[in-house]
Amino acid sequence: MIVATTVEQVRAQVREWKSAGLTVGLVPTMGYLHEGHASLIDTARANCDRVVASVFVNPTQFGEGEDLDSYPRDFEHDCALLEEHGADMVFHPSVDEMYPDGGGQTATFVEILNDMPKQLCGKTRPIHFRGVCTVVSKLFNIVTPDKAFFGQKDAQQLAIIRRMVRDLSYGIQIVGCPIVREEDGLAKSSRNTYLSAEERAAALCLSRAVFLGQDLVAQGEKSADAVVDAMVASIQAEPLARIDYVSAVDGVTMEPVHTFDGTVLVAMAVYIGSTRLIDNFIVEA
């Protein structure tokens, strides 16, 4: 596996691959990789001739007081996982390589100006999706992939990136991949490492709420409000949980909905202690 740290290294290698007629897949990550990331690499490997993964903790998507400095990092482990799952190259740039003005600063951002980034996570993380769109746009320009692979756990991010790709005519196919869970149901997340043993047990309230919501829909419940209310009550039964939001939104626009009609995303963000976790499920009605 090639370990590239500069933009020019990546571009030179991708030019070589493309001149040989090979297709290129991109898996953007912030590192501290787990089985969820591995599933993205596996899917990319099955769909593309060459796979590039990026490992970069992007400062522009972290707000004041968020966990940029403490975000878990283990590049040696990341490389071992990527190589095991068949990645051909990992792009691991410094902050200054990605943002040459220094200190993670930039004068240019890519930003969606409709209400999509203002819903769900955007209500409490107002700059987050501007940073996501900016860094993903940069990665698209550097790697020029044919396909890019993102996890469904970050469902709002996935919808926003799809909109950005459409609006800016990138010509890249965005592939969403299913949530990967622990055996007990907790969605895989790099932030799970923040949890104490007691908090780890409490965090199961998220997946329990997801499974409850799915069961209600399967039983024929048509009211998204009723499903959300039941999920909220379930989470509130856990003393260590503090709800940021539990919401049902249109799966494309992210606008709130009250009934299941078309594609609906039921999503949540919940603090377990000081750790903010997310989970969701999709309803096709």
PDB file of C-alpha atoms in Angstrom:
ATOM      1  CA  MET A   1       0.000   0.000   0.000  1.00  0.00           C
ATOM      2  CA  ILE A   2       1.268   3.437  -0.946  1.00  0.00           C
ATOM      3  CA  VAL A   3       1.422   6.000   1.863  1.00  0.00           C
ATOM      4  CA  ALA A   4       1.096   9.473   0.337  1.00  0.00           C
ATOM      5  CA  THR A   5       1.447  12.680   2.333  1.00  0.00           C
ATOM      6  CA  THR A   6       1.311  15.303  -0.427  1.00  0.00           C
ATOM      7  CA  VAL A   7      -1.268  16.332  -2.974  1.00  0.00           C
ATOM      8  CA  GLU A   8       1.199  15.876  -5.807  1.00  0.00           C
ATOM      9  CA  GLN A   9       2.008  12.290  -4.789  1.00  0.00           C
ATOM     10  CA  VAL A  10      -1.675  11.409  -4.963  1.00  0.00           C
ATOM     11  CA  ARG A  11      -2.243  13.172  -8.270  1.00  0.00           C
ATOM     12  CA  ALA A  12       0.773  11.557  -9.910  1.00  0.00           C
ATOM     13  CA  GLN A  13      -0.290   8.052  -8.856  1.00  0.00           C
ATOM     14  CA  VAL A  14      -3.928   8.554  -9.861  1.00  0.00           C
ATOM     15  CA  ARG A  15      -2.816   9.883 -13.271  1.00  0.00           C
ATOM     16  CA  GLU A  16      -0.785   6.705 -13.744  1.00  0.00           C
ATOM     17  CA  TRP A  17      -3.748   4.508 -12.815  1.00  0.00           C
ATOM     18  CA  LYS A  18      -6.178   6.375 -15.018  1.00  0.00           C
ATOM     19  CA  SER A  19      -3.796   6.343 -17.975  1.00  0.00           C
ATOM     20  CA  ALA A  20      -3.934   2.547 -17.675  1.00  0.00           C
ATOM     21  CA  GLY A  21      -7.735   2.678 -17.853  1.00  0.00           C
ATOM     22  CA  LEU A  22      -8.300   1.834 -14.187  1.00  0.00           C
ATOM     23  CA  THR A  23     -11.211   3.128 -12.098  1.00  0.00           C
ATOM     24  CA  VAL A  24     -10.530   4.798  -8.758  1.00  0.00           C
ATOM     25  CA  GLY A  25     -12.630   4.726  -5.574  1.00  0.00           C
ATOM     26  CA  LEU A  26     -12.211   7.113  -2.648  1.00  0.00           C
ATOM     27  CA  VAL A  27     -13.037   6.451   1.010  1.00  0.00           C
ATOM     28  CA  PRO A  28     -12.637   9.674   3.031  1.00  0.00           C
ATOM     29  CA  THR A  29     -12.042   9.105   6.762  1.00  0.00           C
ATOM     30  CA  MET A  30     -10.786  10.909   9.846  1.00  0.00           C
ATOM     31  CA  GLY A  31      -8.868   7.835  10.941  1.00  0.00           C
ATOM     32  CA  TYR A  32      -9.053   5.687  14.060  1.00  0.00           C
ATOM     33  CA  LEU A  33     -10.586   3.135  11.763  1.00  0.00           C
ATOM     34  CA  HIS A  34     -12.967   0.346  12.761  1.00  0.00           C
ATOM     35  CA  GLU A  35     -15.098  -2.323  11.086  1.00  0.00           C
ATOM     36  CA  GLY A  36     -17.457   0.312   9.712  1.00  0.00           C
ATOM     37  CA  HIS A  37     -14.613   1.903   7.773  1.00  0.00           C
ATOM     38  CA  ALA A  38     -13.429  -1.566   6.741  1.00  0.00           C
ATOM     39  CA  SER A  39     -16.834  -2.223   5.176  1.00  0.00           C
ATOM     40  CA  LEU A  40     -16.437   0.947   3.095  1.00  0.00           C
ATOM     41  CA  ILE A  41     -13.030  -0.222   1.871  1.00  0.00           C
ATOM     42  CA  ASP A  42     -14.462  -3.660   1.063  1.00  0.00           C
ATOM     43  CA  THR A  43     -17.300  -2.106  -0.945  1.00  0.00           C
ATOM     44  CA  ALA A  44     -14.901   0.195  -2.775  1.00  0.00           C
ATOM     45  CA  ARG A  45     -12.594  -2.756  -3.496  1.00  0.00           C
ATOM     46  CA  ALA A  46     -15.519  -4.672  -5.023  1.00  0.00           C
ATOM     47  CA  ASN A  47     -16.550  -1.739  -7.218  1.00  0.00           C
ATOM     48  CA  CYS A  48     -13.276  -0.119  -8.315  1.00  0.00           C
ATOM     49  CA  ASP A  49      -9.911  -1.179  -9.711  1.00  0.00           C
ATOM     50  CA  ARG A  50      -7.970   0.963  -7.238  1.00  0.00           C
ATOM     51  CA  VAL A  51      -8.957   2.270  -3.794  1.00  0.00           C
ATOM     52  CA  VAL A  52      -7.665   5.412  -2.097  1.00  0.00           C
ATOM     53  CA  ALA A  53      -8.485   6.081   1.562  1.00  0.00           C
ATOM     54  CA  SER A  54      -7.809   9.428   3.167  1.00  0.00           C
ATOM     55  CA  VAL A  55      -6.932   9.727   6.858  1.00  0.00           C
ATOM     56  CA  PHE A  56      -7.231  13.364   7.889  1.00  0.00           C
ATOM     57  CA  VAL A  57      -8.760  14.951  10.982  1.00  0.00           C
ATOM     58  CA  ASN A  58     -10.223  18.037   9.345  1.00  0.00           C
ATOM     59  CA  PRO A  59     -10.048  21.119  11.592  1.00  0.00           C
ATOM     60  CA  THR A  60     -12.574  23.178   9.622  1.00  0.00           C
ATOM     61  CA  GLN A  61     -15.482  20.933  10.616  1.00  0.00           C
ATOM     62  CA  PHE A  62     -14.880  21.248  14.356  1.00  0.00           C
ATOM     63  CA  GLY A  63     -16.450  24.132  16.252  1.00  0.00           C
ATOM     64  CA  GLU A  64     -15.163  25.886  19.337  1.00  0.00           C
ATOM     65  CA  GLY A  65     -15.120  23.550  22.340  1.00  0.00           C
ATOM     66  CA  GLU A  66     -15.448  20.389  20.214  1.00  0.00           C
ATOM     67  CA  ASP A  67     -13.034  17.471  20.349  1.00  0.00           C
ATOM     68  CA  LEU A  68     -10.517  18.351  17.610  1.00  0.00           C
ATOM     69  CA  ASP A  69      -7.469  18.046  19.866  1.00  0.00           C
ATOM     70  CA  SER A  70      -8.681  14.922  21.656  1.00  0.00           C
ATOM     71  CA  TYR A  71     -10.112  13.149  18.602  1.00  0.00           C
ATOM     72  CA  PRO A  72      -8.584   9.635  18.658  1.00  0.00           C
ATOM     73  CA  ARG A  73      -5.696   8.978  16.297  1.00  0.00           C
ATOM     74  CA  ASP A  74      -3.706   5.804  15.540  1.00  0.00           C
ATOM     75  CA  PHE A  75      -2.234   5.944  12.046  1.00  0.00           C
ATOM     76  CA  GLU A  76      -0.248   2.709  12.422  1.00  0.00           C
ATOM     77  CA  HIS A  77      -3.442   0.816  13.249  1.00  0.00           C
ATOM     78  CA  ASP A  78      -5.243   2.580  10.392  1.00  0.00           C
ATOM     79  CA  CYS A  79      -2.607   1.483   7.887  1.00  0.00           C
ATOM     80  CA  ALA A  80      -2.775  -2.123   9.069  1.00  0.00           C
ATOM     81  CA  LEU A  81      -6.583  -2.190   8.644  1.00  0.00           C
ATOM     82  CA  LEU A  82      -6.459  -0.488   5.239  1.00  0.00           C
ATOM     83  CA  GLU A  83      -3.795  -2.837   3.928  1.00  0.00           C
ATOM     84  CA  GLU A  84      -5.661  -5.875   5.257  1.00  0.00           C
ATOM     85  CA  HIS A  85      -8.793  -4.812   3.365  1.00  0.00           C
ATOM     86  CA  GLY A  86      -7.030  -4.056   0.110  1.00  0.00           C
ATOM     87  CA  ALA A  87      -6.594  -0.287  -0.064  1.00  0.00           C
ATOM     88  CA  ASP A  88      -4.034   0.644  -2.689  1.00  0.00           C
ATOM     89  CA  MET A  89      -3.112   4.043  -1.261  1.00  0.00           C
ATOM     90  CA  VAL A  90      -3.677   6.032   1.920  1.00  0.00           C
ATOM     91  CA  PHE A  91      -3.520   9.818   1.731  1.00  0.00           C
ATOM     92  CA  HIS A  92      -2.388  11.161   5.110  1.00  0.00           C
ATOM     93  CA  PRO A  93      -1.673  14.866   4.675  1.00  0.00           C
ATOM     94  CA  SER A  94      -0.638  17.378   7.292  1.00  0.00           C
ATOM     95  CA  VAL A  95      -3.017  20.225   8.108  1.00  0.00           C
ATOM     96  CA  ASP A  96      -0.705  22.630   6.272  1.00  0.00           C
ATOM     97  CA  GLU A  97      -0.741  20.417   3.173  1.00  0.00           C
ATOM     98  CA  MET A  98      -4.532  20.653   3.039  1.00  0.00           C
ATOM     99  CA  TYR A  99      -4.778  24.264   4.206  1.00  0.00           C
ATOM    100  CA  PRO A 100      -1.613  26.093   3.050  1.00  0.00           C
ATOM    101  CA  ASP A 101      -2.556  29.312   4.868  1.00  0.00           C
ATOM    102  CA  GLY A 102      -1.538  27.497   8.048  1.00  0.00           C
ATOM    103  CA  GLY A 103      -3.334  26.472  11.201  1.00  0.00           C
ATOM    104  CA  GLY A 104      -6.269  24.947   9.371  1.00  0.00           C
ATOM    105  CA  GLN A 105      -7.298  28.339   8.008  1.00  0.00           C
ATOM    106  CA  THR A 106      -8.638  28.971   4.529  1.00  0.00           C
ATOM    107  CA  ALA A 107     -10.176  31.912   2.675  1.00  0.00           C
ATOM    108  CA  THR A 108     -12.339  29.648   0.521  1.00  0.00           C
ATOM    109  CA  PHE A 109     -15.148  27.375   1.641  1.00  0.00           C
ATOM    110  CA  VAL A 110     -17.694  25.168  -0.089  1.00  0.00           C
ATOM    111  CA  GLU A 111     -21.070  25.644   1.540  1.00  0.00           C
ATOM    112  CA  ILE A 112     -24.660  24.608   0.877  1.00  0.00           C
ATOM    113  CA  LEU A 113     -26.860  27.629   1.530  1.00  0.00           C
ATOM    114  CA  ASN A 114     -30.291  25.999   1.708  1.00  0.00           C
ATOM    115  CA  ASP A 115     -31.682  24.558   4.945  1.00  0.00           C
ATOM    116  CA  MET A 116     -30.095  21.091   4.632  1.00  0.00           C
ATOM    117  CA  PRO A 117     -27.084  21.935   6.855  1.00  0.00           C
ATOM    118  CA  LYS A 118     -29.313  23.742   9.376  1.00  0.00           C
ATOM    119  CA  GLN A 119     -31.305  20.643  10.331  1.00  0.00           C
ATOM    120  CA  LEU A 120     -30.397  17.818  12.749  1.00  0.00           C
ATOM    121  CA  CYS A 121     -26.678  18.071  13.622  1.00  0.00           C
ATOM    122  CA  GLY A 122     -26.443  21.509  12.036  1.00  0.00           C
ATOM    123  CA  LYS A 123     -28.614  23.054  14.743  1.00  0.00           C
ATOM    124  CA  THR A 124     -25.900  22.635  17.360  1.00  0.00           C
ATOM    125  CA  ARG A 125     -22.883  22.381  15.013  1.00  0.00           C
ATOM    126  CA  PRO A 126     -23.429  25.387  12.717  1.00  0.00           C
ATOM    127  CA  ILE A 127     -20.056  25.318  10.899  1.00  0.00           C
ATOM    128  CA  HIS A 128     -19.720  21.544  10.708  1.00  0.00           C
ATOM    129  CA  PHE A 129     -21.117  20.870   7.245  1.00  0.00           C
ATOM    130  CA  ARG A 130     -19.333  23.841   5.695  1.00  0.00           C
ATOM    131  CA  GLY A 131     -16.102  22.210   6.850  1.00  0.00           C
ATOM    132  CA  VAL A 132     -17.215  18.788   5.620  1.00  0.00           C
ATOM    133  CA  CYS A 133     -18.160  20.086   2.170  1.00  0.00           C
ATOM    134  CA  THR A 134     -14.897  22.014   1.904  1.00  0.00           C
ATOM    135  CA  VAL A 135     -12.604  19.107   2.783  1.00  0.00           C
ATOM    136  CA  VAL A 136     -14.568  16.556   0.731  1.00  0.00           C
ATOM    137  CA  SER A 137     -14.528  18.927  -2.231  1.00  0.00           C
ATOM    138  CA  LYS A 138     -10.752  19.253  -1.854  1.00  0.00           C
ATOM    139  CA  LEU A 139     -10.372  15.461  -1.679  1.00  0.00           C
ATOM    140  CA  PHE A 140     -12.505  15.076  -4.804  1.00  0.00           C
ATOM    141  CA  ASN A 141     -10.274  17.581  -6.632  1.00  0.00           C
ATOM    142  CA  ILE A 142      -7.091  15.868  -5.442  1.00  0.00           C
ATOM    143  CA  VAL A 143      -8.077  12.224  -6.021  1.00  0.00           C
ATOM    144  CA  THR A 144     -10.568  12.708  -8.924  1.00  0.00           C
ATOM    145  CA  PRO A 145     -12.317   9.422  -8.055  1.00  0.00           C
ATOM    146  CA  ASP A 146     -14.935   7.703 -10.174  1.00  0.00           C
ATOM    147  CA  LYS A 147     -16.838   6.696  -7.028  1.00  0.00           C
ATOM    148  CA  ALA A 148     -16.722   7.798  -3.399  1.00  0.00           C
ATOM    149  CA  PHE A 149     -17.975   5.745  -0.454  1.00  0.00           C
ATOM    150  CA  PHE A 150     -19.618   7.084   2.712  1.00  0.00           C
ATOM    151  CA  GLY A 151     -21.321   5.447   5.678  1.00  0.00           C
ATOM    152  CA  GLN A 152     -25.061   5.706   6.257  1.00  0.00           C
ATOM    153  CA  LYS A 153     -24.412   6.388   9.963  1.00  0.00           C
ATOM    154  CA  ASP A 154     -23.598   9.964   8.979  1.00  0.00           C
ATOM    155  CA  ALA A 155     -26.851  10.190   7.020  1.00  0.00           C
ATOM    156  CA  GLN A 156     -27.107  13.986   6.951  1.00  0.00           C
ATOM    157  CA  GLN A 157     -23.514  14.236   5.735  1.00  0.00           C
ATOM    158  CA  LEU A 158     -24.259  11.691   3.008  1.00  0.00           C
ATOM    159  CA  ALA A 159     -27.326  13.644   1.812  1.00  0.00           C
ATOM    160  CA  ILE A 160     -25.414  16.929   1.830  1.00  0.00           C
ATOM    161  CA  ILE A 161     -22.483  15.488  -0.125  1.00  0.00           C
ATOM    162  CA  ARG A 162     -24.887  14.058  -2.697  1.00  0.00           C
ATOM    163  CA  ARG A 163     -26.446  17.519  -3.084  1.00  0.00           C
ATOM    164  CA  MET A 164     -23.015  19.163  -3.384  1.00  0.00           C
ATOM    165  CA  VAL A 165     -21.939  16.673  -6.058  1.00  0.00           C
ATOM    166  CA  ARG A 166     -25.148  17.298  -7.997  1.00  0.00           C
ATOM    167  CA  ASP A 167     -24.970  21.079  -7.709  1.00  0.00           C
ATOM    168  CA  LEU A 168     -21.277  21.326  -8.624  1.00  0.00           C
ATOM    169  CA  SER A 169     -21.452  18.737 -11.436  1.00  0.00           C
ATOM    170  CA  TYR A 170     -18.639  16.601 -10.060  1.00  0.00           C
ATOM    171  CA  GLY A 171     -19.556  13.532 -12.080  1.00  0.00           C
ATOM    172  CA  ILE A 172     -18.634  11.293  -9.130  1.00  0.00           C
ATOM    173  CA  GLN A 173     -20.937   8.466  -8.061  1.00  0.00           C
ATOM    174  CA  ILE A 174     -21.651   8.675  -4.328  1.00  0.00           C
ATOM    175  CA  VAL A 175     -22.192   5.254  -2.746  1.00  0.00           C
ATOM    176  CA  GLY A 176     -23.854   5.016   0.671  1.00  0.00           C
ATOM    177  CA  CYS A 177     -22.966   1.955   2.761  1.00  0.00           C
ATOM    178  CA  PRO A 178     -24.990   0.427   5.623  1.00  0.00           C
ATOM    179  CA  ILE A 179     -24.359   1.119   9.302  1.00  0.00           C
ATOM    180  CA  VAL A 180     -22.084  -1.463  10.928  1.00  0.00           C
ATOM    181  CA  ARG A 181     -22.966  -2.329  14.515  1.00  0.00           C
ATOM    182  CA  GLU A 182     -21.347  -4.045  17.484  1.00  0.00           C
ATOM    183  CA  GLU A 183     -22.833  -7.418  18.444  1.00  0.00           C
ATOM    184  CA  ASP A 184     -25.011  -5.701  21.055  1.00  0.00           C
ATOM    185  CA  GLY A 185     -26.338  -3.182  18.526  1.00  0.00           C
ATOM    186  CA  LEU A 186     -24.271  -0.046  19.181  1.00  0.00           C
ATOM    187  CA  ALA A 187     -23.304   1.680  15.940  1.00  0.00           C
ATOM    188  CA  LYS A 188     -19.556   1.558  15.310  1.00  0.00           C
ATOM    189  CA  SER A 189     -17.950   4.951  15.942  1.00  0.00           C
ATOM    190  CA  SER A 190     -14.462   6.250  16.629  1.00  0.00           C
ATOM    191  CA  ARG A 191     -15.985   8.234  19.508  1.00  0.00           C
ATOM    192  CA  ASN A 192     -17.107   5.024  21.254  1.00  0.00           C
ATOM    193  CA  THR A 193     -13.593   4.904  22.703  1.00  0.00           C
ATOM    194  CA  TYR A 194     -14.458   7.935  24.856  1.00  0.00           C
ATOM    195  CA  LEU A 195     -17.051   5.909  26.794  1.00  0.00           C
ATOM    196  CA  SER A 196     -16.420   4.446  30.237  1.00  0.00           C
ATOM    197  CA  ALA A 197     -17.746   0.940  30.903  1.00  0.00           C
ATOM    198  CA  GLU A 198     -20.880   2.393  32.506  1.00  0.00           C
ATOM    199  CA  GLU A 199     -21.371   4.831  29.630  1.00  0.00           C
ATOM    200  CA  ARG A 200     -20.790   2.090  27.067  1.00  0.00           C
ATOM    201  CA  ALA A 201     -23.705   0.131  28.558  1.00  0.00           C
ATOM    202  CA  ALA A 202     -25.847   3.274  28.666  1.00  0.00           C
ATOM    203  CA  ALA A 203     -25.085   4.024  25.005  1.00  0.00           C
ATOM    204  CA  LEU A 204     -27.200   1.049  23.987  1.00  0.00           C
ATOM    205  CA  CYS A 205     -30.209   3.320  24.486  1.00  0.00           C
ATOM    206  CA  LEU A 206     -29.522   4.699  20.989  1.00  0.00           C
ATOM    207  CA  SER A 207     -29.724   1.386  19.172  1.00  0.00           C
ATOM    208  CA  ARG A 208     -32.641   0.258  21.354  1.00  0.00           C
ATOM    209  CA  ALA A 209     -34.512   3.373  20.226  1.00  0.00           C
ATOM    210  CA  VAL A 210     -33.635   2.642  16.590  1.00  0.00           C
ATOM    211  CA  PHE A 211     -34.894  -0.932  16.843  1.00  0.00           C
ATOM    212  CA  LEU A 212     -38.044   0.268  18.618  1.00  0.00           C
ATOM    213  CA  GLY A 213     -38.726   2.759  15.838  1.00  0.00           C
ATOM    214  CA  GLN A 214     -38.151   0.131  13.163  1.00  0.00           C
ATOM    215  CA  ASP A 215     -40.516  -2.269  14.942  1.00  0.00           C
ATOM    216  CA  LEU A 216     -43.263   0.367  15.143  1.00  0.00           C
ATOM    217  CA  VAL A 217     -42.924   1.098  11.428  1.00  0.00           C
ATOM    218  CA  ALA A 218     -42.977  -2.631  10.641  1.00  0.00           C
ATOM    219  CA  GLN A 219     -46.192  -2.917  12.664  1.00  0.00           C
ATOM    220  CA  GLY A 220     -47.800  -0.316  10.403  1.00  0.00           C
ATOM    221  CA  GLU A 221     -47.321   2.960  12.292  1.00  0.00           C
ATOM    222  CA  LYS A 222     -47.711   5.792   9.758  1.00  0.00           C
ATOM    223  CA  SER A 223     -47.114   8.717  12.101  1.00  0.00           C
ATOM    224  CA  ALA A 224     -43.485   9.794  12.215  1.00  0.00           C
ATOM    225  CA  ASP A 225     -44.325  11.949  15.238  1.00  0.00           C
ATOM    226  CA  ALA A 226     -45.595   8.900  17.138  1.00  0.00           C
ATOM    227  CA  VAL A 227     -42.449   6.944  16.342  1.00  0.00           C
ATOM    228  CA  VAL A 228     -40.203   9.836  17.402  1.00  0.00           C
ATOM    229  CA  ASP A 229     -42.152  10.275  20.650  1.00  0.00           C
ATOM    230  CA  ALA A 230     -41.755   6.585  21.489  1.00  0.00           C
ATOM    231  CA  MET A 231     -38.022   6.725  20.740  1.00  0.00           C
ATOM    232  CA  VAL A 232     -37.570   9.830  22.884  1.00  0.00           C
ATOM    233  CA  ALA A 233     -39.342   8.156  25.795  1.00  0.00           C
ATOM    234  CA  SER A 234     -37.127   5.089  25.420  1.00  0.00           C
ATOM    235  CA  ILE A 235     -33.920   7.154  25.464  1.00  0.00           C
ATOM    236  CA  GLN A 236     -35.080   9.270  28.395  1.00  0.00           C
ATOM    237  CA  ALA A 237     -35.376   6.107  30.474  1.00  0.00           C
ATOM    238  CA  GLU A 238     -31.553   5.992  30.489  1.00  0.00           C
ATOM    239  CA  PRO A 239     -30.234   8.308  33.260  1.00  0.00           C
ATOM    240  CA  LEU A 240     -26.871   8.947  31.550  1.00  0.00           C
ATOM    241  CA  ALA A 241     -28.460  10.004  28.248  1.00  0.00           C
ATOM    242  CA  ARG A 242     -29.110  13.607  27.228  1.00  0.00           C
ATOM    243  CA  ILE A 243     -30.921  14.069  23.922  1.00  0.00           C
ATOM    244  CA  ASP A 244     -29.622  16.585  21.401  1.00  0.00           C
ATOM    245  CA  TYR A 245     -32.346  15.658  18.913  1.00  0.00           C
ATOM    246  CA  VAL A 246     -34.524  12.821  17.695  1.00  0.00           C
ATOM    247  CA  SER A 247     -36.161  13.809  14.403  1.00  0.00           C
ATOM    248  CA  ALA A 248     -37.883  12.492  11.299  1.00  0.00           C
ATOM    249  CA  VAL A 249     -36.908  14.312   8.104  1.00  0.00           C
ATOM    250  CA  ASP A 250     -37.226  13.940   4.362  1.00  0.00           C
ATOM    251  CA  GLY A 251     -34.377  11.676   3.289  1.00  0.00           C
ATOM    252  CA  VAL A 252     -33.306  14.011   0.473  1.00  0.00           C
ATOM    253  CA  THR A 253     -34.033  17.556   1.675  1.00  0.00           C
ATOM    254  CA  MET A 254     -33.604  16.997   5.438  1.00  0.00           C
ATOM    255  CA  GLU A 255     -36.802  19.004   6.041  1.00  0.00           C
ATOM    256  CA  PRO A 256     -38.956  17.820   8.988  1.00  0.00           C
ATOM    257  CA  VAL A 257     -41.840  15.441   8.206  1.00  0.00           C
ATOM    258  CA  HIS A 258     -44.738  14.199  10.314  1.00  0.00           C
ATOM    259  CA  THR A 259     -45.853  11.105   8.415  1.00  0.00           C
ATOM    260  CA  PHE A 260     -44.024   8.339   6.570  1.00  0.00           C
ATOM    261  CA  ASP A 261     -44.278   9.168   2.898  1.00  0.00           C
ATOM    262  CA  GLY A 262     -41.453   8.539   0.435  1.00  0.00           C
ATOM    263  CA  THR A 263     -37.951   8.254   1.879  1.00  0.00           C
ATOM    264  CA  VAL A 264     -37.811   9.338   5.522  1.00  0.00           C
ATOM    265  CA  LEU A 265     -34.714   9.512   7.724  1.00  0.00           C
ATOM    266  CA  VAL A 266     -35.262   9.025  11.443  1.00  0.00           C
ATOM    267  CA  ALA A 267     -32.102  10.302  13.107  1.00  0.00           C
ATOM    268  CA  MET A 268     -30.808  11.092  16.561  1.00  0.00           C
ATOM    269  CA  ALA A 269     -27.892  12.625  18.403  1.00  0.00           C
ATOM    270  CA  VAL A 270     -27.562  11.769  22.088  1.00  0.00           C
ATOM    271  CA  TYR A 271     -24.962  12.690  24.683  1.00  0.00           C
ATOM    272  CA  ILE A 272     -23.824   9.828  26.879  1.00  0.00           C
ATOM    273  CA  GLY A 273     -21.923  11.699  29.543  1.00  0.00           C
ATOM    274  CA  SER A 274     -19.880  14.169  27.512  1.00  0.00           C
ATOM    275  CA  THR A 275     -19.739  11.991  24.377  1.00  0.00           C
ATOM    276  CA  ARG A 276     -22.071  12.834  21.510  1.00  0.00           C
ATOM    277  CA  LEU A 277     -23.218   9.778  19.530  1.00  0.00           C
ATOM    278  CA  ILE A 278     -25.465   9.514  16.473  1.00  0.00           C
ATOM    279  CA  ASP A 279     -27.628   6.782  14.965  1.00  0.00           C
ATOM    280  CA  ASN A 280     -30.467   6.531  12.470  1.00  0.00           C
ATOM    281  CA  PHE A 281     -32.625   4.401  10.216  1.00  0.00           C
ATOM    282  CA  ILE A 282     -34.344   4.909   6.861  1.00  0.00           C
ATOM    283  CA  VAL A 283     -38.017   4.283   6.118  1.00  0.00           C
ATOM    284  CA  GLU A 284     -39.123   3.737   2.527  1.00  0.00           C
ATOM    285  CA  ALA A 285     -42.892   4.299   2.445  1.00  0.00           C
TER     286      ALA A 285
END
